[in-house]
mmCIF file of C-alpha atoms in Angstrom:
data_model
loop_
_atom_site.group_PDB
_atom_site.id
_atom_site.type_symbol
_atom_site.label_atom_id
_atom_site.label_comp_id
_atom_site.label_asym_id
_atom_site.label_seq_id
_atom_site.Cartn_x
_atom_site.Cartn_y
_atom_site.Cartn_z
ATOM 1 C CA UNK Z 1 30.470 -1.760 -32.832
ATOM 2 C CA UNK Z 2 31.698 -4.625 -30.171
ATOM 3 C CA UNK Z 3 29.842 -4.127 -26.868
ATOM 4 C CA UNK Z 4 31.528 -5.533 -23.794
ATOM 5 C CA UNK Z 5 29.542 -7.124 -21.572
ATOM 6 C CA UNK Z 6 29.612 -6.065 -17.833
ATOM 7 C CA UNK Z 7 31.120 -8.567 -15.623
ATOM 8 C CA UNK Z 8 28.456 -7.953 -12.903
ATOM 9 C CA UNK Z 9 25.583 -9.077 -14.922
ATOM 10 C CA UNK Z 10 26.933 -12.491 -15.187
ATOM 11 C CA UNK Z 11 27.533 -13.265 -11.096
ATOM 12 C CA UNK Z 12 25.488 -15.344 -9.848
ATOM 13 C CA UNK Z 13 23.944 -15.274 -6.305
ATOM 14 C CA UNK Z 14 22.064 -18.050 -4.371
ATOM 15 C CA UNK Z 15 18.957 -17.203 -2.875
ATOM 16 C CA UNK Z 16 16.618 -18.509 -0.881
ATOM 17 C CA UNK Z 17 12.958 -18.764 -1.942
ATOM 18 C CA UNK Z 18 9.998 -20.013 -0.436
ATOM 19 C CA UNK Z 19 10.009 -23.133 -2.552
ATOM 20 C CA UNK Z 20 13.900 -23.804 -2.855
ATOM 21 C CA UNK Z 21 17.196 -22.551 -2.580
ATOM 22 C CA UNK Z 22 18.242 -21.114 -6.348
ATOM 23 C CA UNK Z 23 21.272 -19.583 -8.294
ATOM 24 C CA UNK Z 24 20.255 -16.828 -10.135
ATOM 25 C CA UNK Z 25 22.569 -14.279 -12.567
ATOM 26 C CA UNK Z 26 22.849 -10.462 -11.676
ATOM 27 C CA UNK Z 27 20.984 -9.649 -15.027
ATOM 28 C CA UNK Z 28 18.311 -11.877 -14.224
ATOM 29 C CA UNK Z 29 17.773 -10.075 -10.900
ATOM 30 C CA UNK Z 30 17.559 -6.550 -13.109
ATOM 31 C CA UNK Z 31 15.242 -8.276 -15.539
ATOM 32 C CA UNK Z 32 12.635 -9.189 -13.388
ATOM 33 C CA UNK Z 33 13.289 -5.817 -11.202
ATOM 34 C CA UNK Z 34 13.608 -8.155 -7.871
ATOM 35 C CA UNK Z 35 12.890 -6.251 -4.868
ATOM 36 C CA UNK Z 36 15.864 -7.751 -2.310
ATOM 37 C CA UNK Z 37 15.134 -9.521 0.736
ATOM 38 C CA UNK Z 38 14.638 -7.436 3.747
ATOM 39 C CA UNK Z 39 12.553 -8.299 7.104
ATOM 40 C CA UNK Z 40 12.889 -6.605 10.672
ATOM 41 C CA UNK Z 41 13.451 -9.285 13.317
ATOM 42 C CA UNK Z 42 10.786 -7.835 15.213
ATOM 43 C CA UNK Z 43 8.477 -8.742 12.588
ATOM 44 C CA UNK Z 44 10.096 -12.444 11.824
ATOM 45 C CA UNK Z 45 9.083 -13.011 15.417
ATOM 46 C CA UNK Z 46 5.976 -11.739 15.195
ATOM 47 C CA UNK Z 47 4.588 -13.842 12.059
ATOM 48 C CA UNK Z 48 6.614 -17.114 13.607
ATOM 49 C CA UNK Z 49 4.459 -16.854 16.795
ATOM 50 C CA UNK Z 50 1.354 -15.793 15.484
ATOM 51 C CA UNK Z 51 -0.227 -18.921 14.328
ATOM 52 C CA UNK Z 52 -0.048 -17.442 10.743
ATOM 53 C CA UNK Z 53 3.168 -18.210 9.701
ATOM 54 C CA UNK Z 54 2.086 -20.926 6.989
ATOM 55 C CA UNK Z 55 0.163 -17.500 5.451
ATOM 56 C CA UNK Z 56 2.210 -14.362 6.558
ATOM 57 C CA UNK Z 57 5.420 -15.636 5.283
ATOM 58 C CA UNK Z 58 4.219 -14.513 1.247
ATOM 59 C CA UNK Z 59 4.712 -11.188 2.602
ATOM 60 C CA UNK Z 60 8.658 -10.732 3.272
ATOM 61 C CA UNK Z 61 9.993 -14.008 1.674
ATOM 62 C CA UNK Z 62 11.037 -14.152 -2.018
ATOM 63 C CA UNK Z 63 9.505 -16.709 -4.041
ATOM 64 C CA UNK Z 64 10.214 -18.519 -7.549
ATOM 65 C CA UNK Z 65 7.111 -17.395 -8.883
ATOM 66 C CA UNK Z 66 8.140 -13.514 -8.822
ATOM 67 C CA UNK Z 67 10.177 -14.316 -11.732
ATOM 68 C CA UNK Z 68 7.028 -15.563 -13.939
ATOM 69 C CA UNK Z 69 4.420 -13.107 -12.425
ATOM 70 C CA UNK Z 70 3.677 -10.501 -15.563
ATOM 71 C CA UNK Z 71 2.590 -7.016 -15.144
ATOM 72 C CA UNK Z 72 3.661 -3.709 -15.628
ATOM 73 C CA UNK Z 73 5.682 -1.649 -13.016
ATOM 74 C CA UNK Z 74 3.102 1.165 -12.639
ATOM 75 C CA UNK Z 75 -0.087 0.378 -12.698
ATOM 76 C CA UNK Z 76 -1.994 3.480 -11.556
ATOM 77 C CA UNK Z 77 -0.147 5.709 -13.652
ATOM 78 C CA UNK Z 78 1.725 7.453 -11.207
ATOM 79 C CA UNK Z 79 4.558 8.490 -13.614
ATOM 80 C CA UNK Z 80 1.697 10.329 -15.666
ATOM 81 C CA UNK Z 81 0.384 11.939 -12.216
ATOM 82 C CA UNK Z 82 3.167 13.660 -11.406
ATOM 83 C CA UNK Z 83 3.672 17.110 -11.256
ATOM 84 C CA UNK Z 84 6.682 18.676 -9.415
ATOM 85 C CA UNK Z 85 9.350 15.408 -8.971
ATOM 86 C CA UNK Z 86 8.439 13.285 -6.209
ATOM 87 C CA UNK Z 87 4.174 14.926 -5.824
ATOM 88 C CA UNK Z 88 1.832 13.212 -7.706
ATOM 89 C CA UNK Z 89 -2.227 15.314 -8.047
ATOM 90 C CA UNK Z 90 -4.154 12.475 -9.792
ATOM 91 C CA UNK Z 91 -7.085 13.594 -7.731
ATOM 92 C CA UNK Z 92 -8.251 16.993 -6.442
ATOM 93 C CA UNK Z 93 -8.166 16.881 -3.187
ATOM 94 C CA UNK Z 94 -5.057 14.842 -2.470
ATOM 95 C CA UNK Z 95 -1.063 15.401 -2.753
ATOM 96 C CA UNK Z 96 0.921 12.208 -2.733
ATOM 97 C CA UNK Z 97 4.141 13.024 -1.714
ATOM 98 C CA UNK Z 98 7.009 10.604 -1.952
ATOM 99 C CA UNK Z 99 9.239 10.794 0.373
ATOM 100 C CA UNK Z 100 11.491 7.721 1.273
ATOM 101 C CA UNK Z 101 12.643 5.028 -1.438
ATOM 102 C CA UNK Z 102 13.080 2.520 1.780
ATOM 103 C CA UNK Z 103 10.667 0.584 4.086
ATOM 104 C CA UNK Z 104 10.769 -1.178 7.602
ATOM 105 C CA UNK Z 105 10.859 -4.491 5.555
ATOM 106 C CA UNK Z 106 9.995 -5.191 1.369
ATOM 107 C CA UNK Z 107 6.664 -6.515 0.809
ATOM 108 C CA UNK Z 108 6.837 -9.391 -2.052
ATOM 109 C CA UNK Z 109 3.462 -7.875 -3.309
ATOM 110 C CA UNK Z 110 4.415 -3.967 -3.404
ATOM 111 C CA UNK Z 111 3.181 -1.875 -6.390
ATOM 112 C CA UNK Z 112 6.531 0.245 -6.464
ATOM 113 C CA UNK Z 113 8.784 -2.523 -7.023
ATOM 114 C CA UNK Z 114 10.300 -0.053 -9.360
ATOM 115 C CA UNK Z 115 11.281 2.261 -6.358
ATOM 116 C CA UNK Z 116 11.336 0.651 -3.269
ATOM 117 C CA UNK Z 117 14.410 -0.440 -1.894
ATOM 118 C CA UNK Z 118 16.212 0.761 -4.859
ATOM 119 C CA UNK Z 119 17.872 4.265 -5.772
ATOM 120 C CA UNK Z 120 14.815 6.179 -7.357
ATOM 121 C CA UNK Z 121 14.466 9.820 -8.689
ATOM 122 C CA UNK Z 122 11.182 9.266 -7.830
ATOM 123 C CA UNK Z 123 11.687 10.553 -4.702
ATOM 124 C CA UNK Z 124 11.039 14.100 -3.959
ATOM 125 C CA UNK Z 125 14.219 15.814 -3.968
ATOM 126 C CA UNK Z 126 12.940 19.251 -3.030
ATOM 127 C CA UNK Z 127 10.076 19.427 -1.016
ATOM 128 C CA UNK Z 128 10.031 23.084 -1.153
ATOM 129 C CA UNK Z 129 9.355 22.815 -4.452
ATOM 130 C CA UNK Z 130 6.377 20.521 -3.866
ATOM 131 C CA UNK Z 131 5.105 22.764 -0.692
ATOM 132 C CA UNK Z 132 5.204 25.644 -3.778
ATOM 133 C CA UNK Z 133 2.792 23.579 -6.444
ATOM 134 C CA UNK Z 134 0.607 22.784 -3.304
ATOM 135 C CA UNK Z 135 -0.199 26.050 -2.579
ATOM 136 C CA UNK Z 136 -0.953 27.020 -5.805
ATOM 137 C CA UNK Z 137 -3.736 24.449 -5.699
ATOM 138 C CA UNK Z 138 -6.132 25.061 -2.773
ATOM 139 C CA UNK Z 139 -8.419 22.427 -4.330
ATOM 140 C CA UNK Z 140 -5.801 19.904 -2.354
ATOM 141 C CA UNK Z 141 -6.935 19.762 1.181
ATOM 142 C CA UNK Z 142 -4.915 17.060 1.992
ATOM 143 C CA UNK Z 143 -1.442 15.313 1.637
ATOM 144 C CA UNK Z 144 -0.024 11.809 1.379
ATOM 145 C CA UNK Z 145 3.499 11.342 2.860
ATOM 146 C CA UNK Z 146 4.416 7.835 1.583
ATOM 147 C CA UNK Z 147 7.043 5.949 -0.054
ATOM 148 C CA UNK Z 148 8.686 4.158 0.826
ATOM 149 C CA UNK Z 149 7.790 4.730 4.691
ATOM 150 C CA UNK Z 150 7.591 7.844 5.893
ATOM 151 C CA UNK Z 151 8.929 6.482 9.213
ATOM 152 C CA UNK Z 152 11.797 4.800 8.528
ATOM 153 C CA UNK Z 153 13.015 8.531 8.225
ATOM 154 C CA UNK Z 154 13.735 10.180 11.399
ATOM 155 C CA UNK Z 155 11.343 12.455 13.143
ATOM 156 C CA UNK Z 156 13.412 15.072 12.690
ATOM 157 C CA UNK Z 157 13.672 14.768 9.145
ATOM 158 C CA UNK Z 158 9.763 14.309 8.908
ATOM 159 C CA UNK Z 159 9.580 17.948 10.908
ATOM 160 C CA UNK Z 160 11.462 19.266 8.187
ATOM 161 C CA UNK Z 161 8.875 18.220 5.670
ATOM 162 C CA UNK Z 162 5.836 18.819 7.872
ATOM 163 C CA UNK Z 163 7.903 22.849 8.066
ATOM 164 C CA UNK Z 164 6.550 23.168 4.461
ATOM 165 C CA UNK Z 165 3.397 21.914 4.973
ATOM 166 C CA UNK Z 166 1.554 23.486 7.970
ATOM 167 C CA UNK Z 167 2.336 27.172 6.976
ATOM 168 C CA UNK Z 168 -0.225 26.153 3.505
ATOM 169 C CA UNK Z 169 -3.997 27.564 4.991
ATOM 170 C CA UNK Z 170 -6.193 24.935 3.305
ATOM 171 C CA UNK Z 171 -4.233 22.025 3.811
ATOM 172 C CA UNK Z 172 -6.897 20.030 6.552
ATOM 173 C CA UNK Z 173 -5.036 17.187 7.037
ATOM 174 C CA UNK Z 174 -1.445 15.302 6.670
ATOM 175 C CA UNK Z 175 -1.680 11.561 6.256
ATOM 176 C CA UNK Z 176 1.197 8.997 7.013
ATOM 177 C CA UNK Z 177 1.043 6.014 4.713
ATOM 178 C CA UNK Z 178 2.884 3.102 6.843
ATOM 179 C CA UNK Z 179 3.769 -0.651 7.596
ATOM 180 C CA UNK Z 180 5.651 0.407 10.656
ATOM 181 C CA UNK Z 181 3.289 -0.164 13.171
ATOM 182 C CA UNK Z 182 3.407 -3.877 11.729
ATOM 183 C CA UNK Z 183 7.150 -4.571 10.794
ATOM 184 C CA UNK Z 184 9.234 -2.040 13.848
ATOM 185 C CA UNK Z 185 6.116 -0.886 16.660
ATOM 186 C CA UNK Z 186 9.168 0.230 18.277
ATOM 187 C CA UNK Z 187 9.839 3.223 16.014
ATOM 188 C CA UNK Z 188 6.307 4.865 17.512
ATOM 189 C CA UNK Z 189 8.201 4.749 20.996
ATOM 190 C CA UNK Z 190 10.160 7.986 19.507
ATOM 191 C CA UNK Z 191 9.517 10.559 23.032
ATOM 192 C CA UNK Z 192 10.127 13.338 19.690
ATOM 193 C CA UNK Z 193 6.962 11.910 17.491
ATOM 194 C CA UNK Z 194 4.442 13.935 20.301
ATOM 195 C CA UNK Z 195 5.983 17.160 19.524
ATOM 196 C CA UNK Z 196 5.406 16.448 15.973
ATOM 197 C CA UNK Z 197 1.471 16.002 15.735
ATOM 198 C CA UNK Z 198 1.448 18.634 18.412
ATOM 199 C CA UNK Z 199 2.969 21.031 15.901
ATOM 200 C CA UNK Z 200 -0.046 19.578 13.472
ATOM 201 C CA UNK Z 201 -2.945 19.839 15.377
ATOM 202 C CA UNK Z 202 -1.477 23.902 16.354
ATOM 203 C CA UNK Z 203 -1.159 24.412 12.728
ATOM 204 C CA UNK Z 204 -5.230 23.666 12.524
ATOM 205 C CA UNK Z 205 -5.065 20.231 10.523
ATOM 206 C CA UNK Z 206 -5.812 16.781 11.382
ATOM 207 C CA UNK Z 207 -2.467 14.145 11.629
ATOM 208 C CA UNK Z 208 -3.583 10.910 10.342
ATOM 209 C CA UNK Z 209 -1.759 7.301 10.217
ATOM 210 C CA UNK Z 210 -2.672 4.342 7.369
ATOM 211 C CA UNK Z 211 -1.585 2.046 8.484
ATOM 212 C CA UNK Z 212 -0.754 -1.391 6.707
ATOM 213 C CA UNK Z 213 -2.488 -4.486 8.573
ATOM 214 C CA UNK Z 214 -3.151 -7.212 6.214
ATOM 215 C CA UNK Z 215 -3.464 -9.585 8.481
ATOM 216 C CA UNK Z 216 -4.849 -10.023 11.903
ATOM 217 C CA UNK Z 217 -1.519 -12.145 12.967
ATOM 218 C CA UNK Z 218 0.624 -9.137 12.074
ATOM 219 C CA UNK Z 219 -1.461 -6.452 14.392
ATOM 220 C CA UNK Z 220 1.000 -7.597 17.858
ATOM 221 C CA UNK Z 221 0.201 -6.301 21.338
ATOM 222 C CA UNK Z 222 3.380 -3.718 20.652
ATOM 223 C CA UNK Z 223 1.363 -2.496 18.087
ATOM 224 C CA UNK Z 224 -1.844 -2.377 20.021
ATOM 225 C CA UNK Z 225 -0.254 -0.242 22.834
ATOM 226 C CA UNK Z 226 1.528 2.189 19.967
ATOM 227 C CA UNK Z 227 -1.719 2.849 18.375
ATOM 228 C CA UNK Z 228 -3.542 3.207 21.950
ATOM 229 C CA UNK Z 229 -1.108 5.896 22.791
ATOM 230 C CA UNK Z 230 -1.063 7.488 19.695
ATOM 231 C CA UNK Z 231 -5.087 7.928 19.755
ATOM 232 C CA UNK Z 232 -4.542 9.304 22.714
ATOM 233 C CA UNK Z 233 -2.883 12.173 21.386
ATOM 234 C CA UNK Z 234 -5.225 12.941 19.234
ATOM 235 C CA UNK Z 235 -3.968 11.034 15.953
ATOM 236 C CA UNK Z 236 -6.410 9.306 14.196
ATOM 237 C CA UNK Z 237 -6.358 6.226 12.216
ATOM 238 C CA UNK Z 238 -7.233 4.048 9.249
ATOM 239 C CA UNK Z 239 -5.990 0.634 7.815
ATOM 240 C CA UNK Z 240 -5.580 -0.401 4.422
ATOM 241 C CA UNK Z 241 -5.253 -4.065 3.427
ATOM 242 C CA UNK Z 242 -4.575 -5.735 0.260
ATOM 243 C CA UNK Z 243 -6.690 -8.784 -1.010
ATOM 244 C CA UNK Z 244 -3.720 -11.679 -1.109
ATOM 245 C CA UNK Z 245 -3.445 -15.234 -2.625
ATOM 246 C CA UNK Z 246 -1.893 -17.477 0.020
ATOM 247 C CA UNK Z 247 -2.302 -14.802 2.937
ATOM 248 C CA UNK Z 248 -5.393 -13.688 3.948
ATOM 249 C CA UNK Z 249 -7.754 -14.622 0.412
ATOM 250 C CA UNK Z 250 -10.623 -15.963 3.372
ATOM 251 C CA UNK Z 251 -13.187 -13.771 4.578
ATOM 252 C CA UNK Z 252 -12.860 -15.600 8.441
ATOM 253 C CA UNK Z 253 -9.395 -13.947 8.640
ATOM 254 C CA UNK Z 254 -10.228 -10.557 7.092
ATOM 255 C CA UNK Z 255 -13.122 -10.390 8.960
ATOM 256 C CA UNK Z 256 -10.898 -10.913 12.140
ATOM 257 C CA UNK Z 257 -7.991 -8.233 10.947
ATOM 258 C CA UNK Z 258 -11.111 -5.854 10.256
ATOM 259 C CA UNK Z 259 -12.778 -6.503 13.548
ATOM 260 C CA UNK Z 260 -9.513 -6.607 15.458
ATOM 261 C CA UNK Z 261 -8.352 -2.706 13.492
ATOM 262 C CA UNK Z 262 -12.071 -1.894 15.257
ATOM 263 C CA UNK Z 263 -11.059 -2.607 18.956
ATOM 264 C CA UNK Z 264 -7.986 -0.721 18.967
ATOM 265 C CA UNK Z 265 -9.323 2.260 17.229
ATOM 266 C CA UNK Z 266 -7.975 1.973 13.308
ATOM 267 C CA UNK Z 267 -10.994 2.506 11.425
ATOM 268 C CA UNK Z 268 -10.505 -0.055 7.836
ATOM 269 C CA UNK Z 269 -10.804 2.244 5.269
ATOM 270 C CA UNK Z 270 -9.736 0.117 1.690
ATOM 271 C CA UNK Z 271 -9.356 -3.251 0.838
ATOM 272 C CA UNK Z 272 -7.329 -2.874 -2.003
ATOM 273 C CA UNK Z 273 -7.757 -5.596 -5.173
ATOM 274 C CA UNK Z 274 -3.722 -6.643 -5.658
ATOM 275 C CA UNK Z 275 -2.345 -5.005 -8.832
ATOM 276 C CA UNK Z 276 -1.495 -6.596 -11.905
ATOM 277 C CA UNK Z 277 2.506 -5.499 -11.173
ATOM 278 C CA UNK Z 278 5.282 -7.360 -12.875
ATOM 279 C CA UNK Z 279 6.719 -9.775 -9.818
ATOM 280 C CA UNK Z 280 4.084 -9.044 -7.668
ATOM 281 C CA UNK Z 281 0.627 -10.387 -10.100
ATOM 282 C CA UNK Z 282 0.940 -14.119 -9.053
ATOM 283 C CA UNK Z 283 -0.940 -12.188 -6.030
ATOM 284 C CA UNK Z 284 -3.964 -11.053 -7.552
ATOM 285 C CA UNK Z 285 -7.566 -13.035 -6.524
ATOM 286 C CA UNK Z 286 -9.939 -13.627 -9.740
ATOM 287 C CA UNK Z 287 -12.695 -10.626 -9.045
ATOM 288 C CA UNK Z 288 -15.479 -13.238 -8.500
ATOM 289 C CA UNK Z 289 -13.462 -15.005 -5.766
ATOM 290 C CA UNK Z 290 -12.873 -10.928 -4.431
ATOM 291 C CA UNK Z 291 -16.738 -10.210 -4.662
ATOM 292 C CA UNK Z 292 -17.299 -13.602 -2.438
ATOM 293 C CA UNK Z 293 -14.727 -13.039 0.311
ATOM 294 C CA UNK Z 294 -15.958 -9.566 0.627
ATOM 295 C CA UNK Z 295 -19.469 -10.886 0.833
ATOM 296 C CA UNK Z 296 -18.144 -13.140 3.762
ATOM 297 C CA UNK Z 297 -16.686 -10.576 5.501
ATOM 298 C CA UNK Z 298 -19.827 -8.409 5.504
ATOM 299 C CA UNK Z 299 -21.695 -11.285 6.531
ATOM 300 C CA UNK Z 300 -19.270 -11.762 9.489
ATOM 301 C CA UNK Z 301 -19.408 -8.177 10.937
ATOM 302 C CA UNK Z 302 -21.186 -5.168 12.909
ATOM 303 C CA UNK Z 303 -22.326 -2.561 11.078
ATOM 304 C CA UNK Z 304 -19.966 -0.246 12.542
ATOM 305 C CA UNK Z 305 -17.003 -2.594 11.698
ATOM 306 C CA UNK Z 306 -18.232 -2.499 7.922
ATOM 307 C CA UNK Z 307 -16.282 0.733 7.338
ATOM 308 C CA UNK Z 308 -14.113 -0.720 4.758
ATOM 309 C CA UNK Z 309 -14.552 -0.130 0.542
ATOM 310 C CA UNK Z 310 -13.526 -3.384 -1.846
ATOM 311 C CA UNK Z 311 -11.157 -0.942 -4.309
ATOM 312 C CA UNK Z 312 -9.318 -1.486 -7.571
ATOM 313 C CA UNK Z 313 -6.366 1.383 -8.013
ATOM 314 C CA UNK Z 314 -6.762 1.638 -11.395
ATOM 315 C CA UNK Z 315 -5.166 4.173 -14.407
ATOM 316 C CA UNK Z 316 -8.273 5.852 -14.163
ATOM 317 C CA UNK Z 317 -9.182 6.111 -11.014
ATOM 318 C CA UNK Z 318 -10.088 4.445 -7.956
ATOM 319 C CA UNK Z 319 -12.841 2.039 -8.601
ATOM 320 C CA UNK Z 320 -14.949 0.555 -6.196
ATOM 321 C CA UNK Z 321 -16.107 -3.216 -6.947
ATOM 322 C CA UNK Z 322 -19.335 -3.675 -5.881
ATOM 323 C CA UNK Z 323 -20.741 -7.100 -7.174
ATOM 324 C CA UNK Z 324 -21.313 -10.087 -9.558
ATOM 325 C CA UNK Z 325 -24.657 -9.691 -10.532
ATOM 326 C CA UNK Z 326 -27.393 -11.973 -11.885
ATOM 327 C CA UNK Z 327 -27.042 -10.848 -15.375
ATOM 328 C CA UNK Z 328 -22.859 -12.093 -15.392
ATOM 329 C CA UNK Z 329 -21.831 -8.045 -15.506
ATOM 330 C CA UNK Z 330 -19.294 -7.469 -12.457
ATOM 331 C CA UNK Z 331 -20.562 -3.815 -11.197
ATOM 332 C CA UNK Z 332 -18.563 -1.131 -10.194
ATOM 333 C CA UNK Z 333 -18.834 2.527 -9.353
ATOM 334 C CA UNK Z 334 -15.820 5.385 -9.432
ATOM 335 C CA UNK Z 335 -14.812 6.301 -5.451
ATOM 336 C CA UNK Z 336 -12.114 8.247 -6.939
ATOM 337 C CA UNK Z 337 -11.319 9.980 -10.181
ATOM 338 C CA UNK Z 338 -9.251 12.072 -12.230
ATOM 339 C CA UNK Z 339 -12.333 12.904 -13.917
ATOM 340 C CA UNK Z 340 -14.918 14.099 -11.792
ATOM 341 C CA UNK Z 341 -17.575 13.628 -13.576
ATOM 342 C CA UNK Z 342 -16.872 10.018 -13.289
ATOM 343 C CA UNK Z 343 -17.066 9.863 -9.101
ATOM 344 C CA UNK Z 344 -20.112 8.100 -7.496
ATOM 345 C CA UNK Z 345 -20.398 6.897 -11.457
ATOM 346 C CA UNK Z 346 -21.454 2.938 -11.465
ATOM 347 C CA UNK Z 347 -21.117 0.842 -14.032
ATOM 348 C CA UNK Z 348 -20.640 -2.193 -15.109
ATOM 349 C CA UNK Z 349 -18.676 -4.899 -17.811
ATOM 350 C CA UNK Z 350 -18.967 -8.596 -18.674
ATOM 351 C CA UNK Z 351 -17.772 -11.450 -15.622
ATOM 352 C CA UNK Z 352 -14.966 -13.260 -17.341
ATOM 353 C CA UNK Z 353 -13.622 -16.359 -15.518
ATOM 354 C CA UNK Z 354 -10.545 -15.497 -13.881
ATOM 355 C CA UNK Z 355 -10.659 -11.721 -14.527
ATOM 356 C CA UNK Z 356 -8.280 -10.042 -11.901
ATOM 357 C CA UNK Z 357 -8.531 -6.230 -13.072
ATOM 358 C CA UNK Z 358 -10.537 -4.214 -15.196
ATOM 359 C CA UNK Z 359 -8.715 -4.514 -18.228
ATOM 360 C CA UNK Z 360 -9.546 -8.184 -17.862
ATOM 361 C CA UNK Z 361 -13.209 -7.717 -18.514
ATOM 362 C CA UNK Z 362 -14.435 -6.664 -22.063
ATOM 363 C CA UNK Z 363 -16.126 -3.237 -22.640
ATOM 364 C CA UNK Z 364 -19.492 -3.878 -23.805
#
């Protein structure tokens, strides 16, 4: 049978990359699943006057080598993990709850290139539907609004999915996964957002922000003065960073995003090994090069700043690198599993040179 082709896979469109200006066809953009281009200006700003900009600039701007970076386009198995359309129970104790397909601005690195910034039916359509599953399951004390970011959405659309939440009795805590606070600090100006944890902390669980600081050039003094006020109101906060080629791969700057998260009252909780993703791998640091900068940072800090786990978010679980040891074995012990008999579990597989991820290391 004669297929015709479809006219828009052959237009072209010049882009911009990092390296050089390129024209590249419709259907190539589809093949390779290229996240578009999409930065706030108060973020632009903010990387151009940091000092960083040489660094921070792998974040929002496209470059060639998306297009040669292999990987898959879910790595942790999320598809698998899902349970009700747009909640995902891979562990216990935790909901994920997608909620948004769209973000402040598109990380290059992001491990949901196959949803973000695209149509998805990823996205929970019905969240009374998801409120349903979750109280059938008081195992979960806690839930993950994420994305996407949640707060791109407006407040009051995040009180109507917080309306199916607080009413569920051993729910603890709601958690708000976001880059906001680094890409649009502006957005936490909202005089409705106050009413909203209010309504949390009345309902007898804790509201909690992640926020996304990879960098200690992206934290700005907008964002300082956000999270300030926020504490204030009794929201608490942690920090999640990912381990980046080009950006932040040195233990002086981590150490200095870590310390800085510390002063303003953002407590790092993962540094996350960057996942073998298809357009996003050309990220990833070799594990032994990981296991070093870590060391660095440790070296470099308080105690009380050393709050932060070195984590792979792996198919089976979140794994917890710990070191290269003597004998050549990289060790490793399960912070997180569907499995529990596998949690607190260490153990430990051959070093192989350049070995990014755990399928990269032989099981013996």
């Amino acid at each position: 049978m004669e297929t015709t082709a479809n006219p828009l896979d052959c237009r072209a469109h010049e882009l911009k990359f990092i390296e050089e200006t390129r024209v590249v066809s419709e259907s190539e953009l589809q093949v390779n699943n290229f996240t578009p281009y999409h930065v706030t200006k108060s973020y632009r700003e903010q990387i151009i006057n940091s000092g960083y900009y040489d660094q921070l600039k792998y974040i929002v701007e496209p470059s060639v080598e998306e297009f040669e970076s292999p990987g898959t386009l879910d790595t942790s198995g999320e598809h698998d993990n899902t349970v009700v359309p747009g909640l995902q129970h891979k562990y216990a104790q935790t909901g994920l709850l997608l909620v948004t397909e769209r973000c402040g601005s598109y990380c290059r690195y992001c491990f949901r290139k196959r949803i973000v910034g695209k149509v998805s039916d990823e996205i929970a359509p019905d969240f009374d539907q998801a409120a349903q599953y979750i109280a059938r399951h008081p195992e979960m004390t806690n839930v993950l609004l994420s994305g996407g970011d949640p707060f791109v959405l407006s407040t009051a659309k995040l009180n109507k999915i917080v309306d199916h939440l607080l009413p569920i009795n051993h729910l603890n805590s709601i958690r708000f996964g976001t880059k906001m606070l680094a890409y649009e600090p502006r957005r936490f100006e909202d005089s409705a957002l106050p009413a909203l944890f209010q309504r949390i902390h009345k309902a007898g669980k804790t509201a909690i922000i992640v926020t996304h600081f990879d960098h200690v050039g992206e934290i700005s003094c907008d964002a300082e003065h956000k999270v300030r006020a926020l504490r204030a109101q009794g929201v608490q906060f942690l920090n999640q960073s990912v381990l980046l080629a080009k950006v932040n791969d040195d233990p002086e700057i981590l150490a200095a995003t870590f310390a800085k998260c510390h002063e303003i009252g953002v407590r790092p909780y993962y540094l996350f090994q960057a996942r073998p993703v298809k357009g996003a791998s050309h990220f990833q640091v070799a594990l032994r090069r990981g296991i070093e900068i870590v060391r660095g940072i440790n070296q470099r800090l308080s105690g009380i700043e050393k709050t932060f786990k070195y984590i792979m978010s792996h198919y089976t679980g979140k794994i917890e690198i710990l070191d290269l040891g003597q004998d050549g074995r990289v060790y490793m012990r399960y912070h997180q599993s569907k499995a529990p008999e596998k949690i607190g579990k260490i153990f430990s597989r051959p070093h192989v040179a350049a070995a990014c991820w755990l399928d990269d290391l032989p099981e013996q």
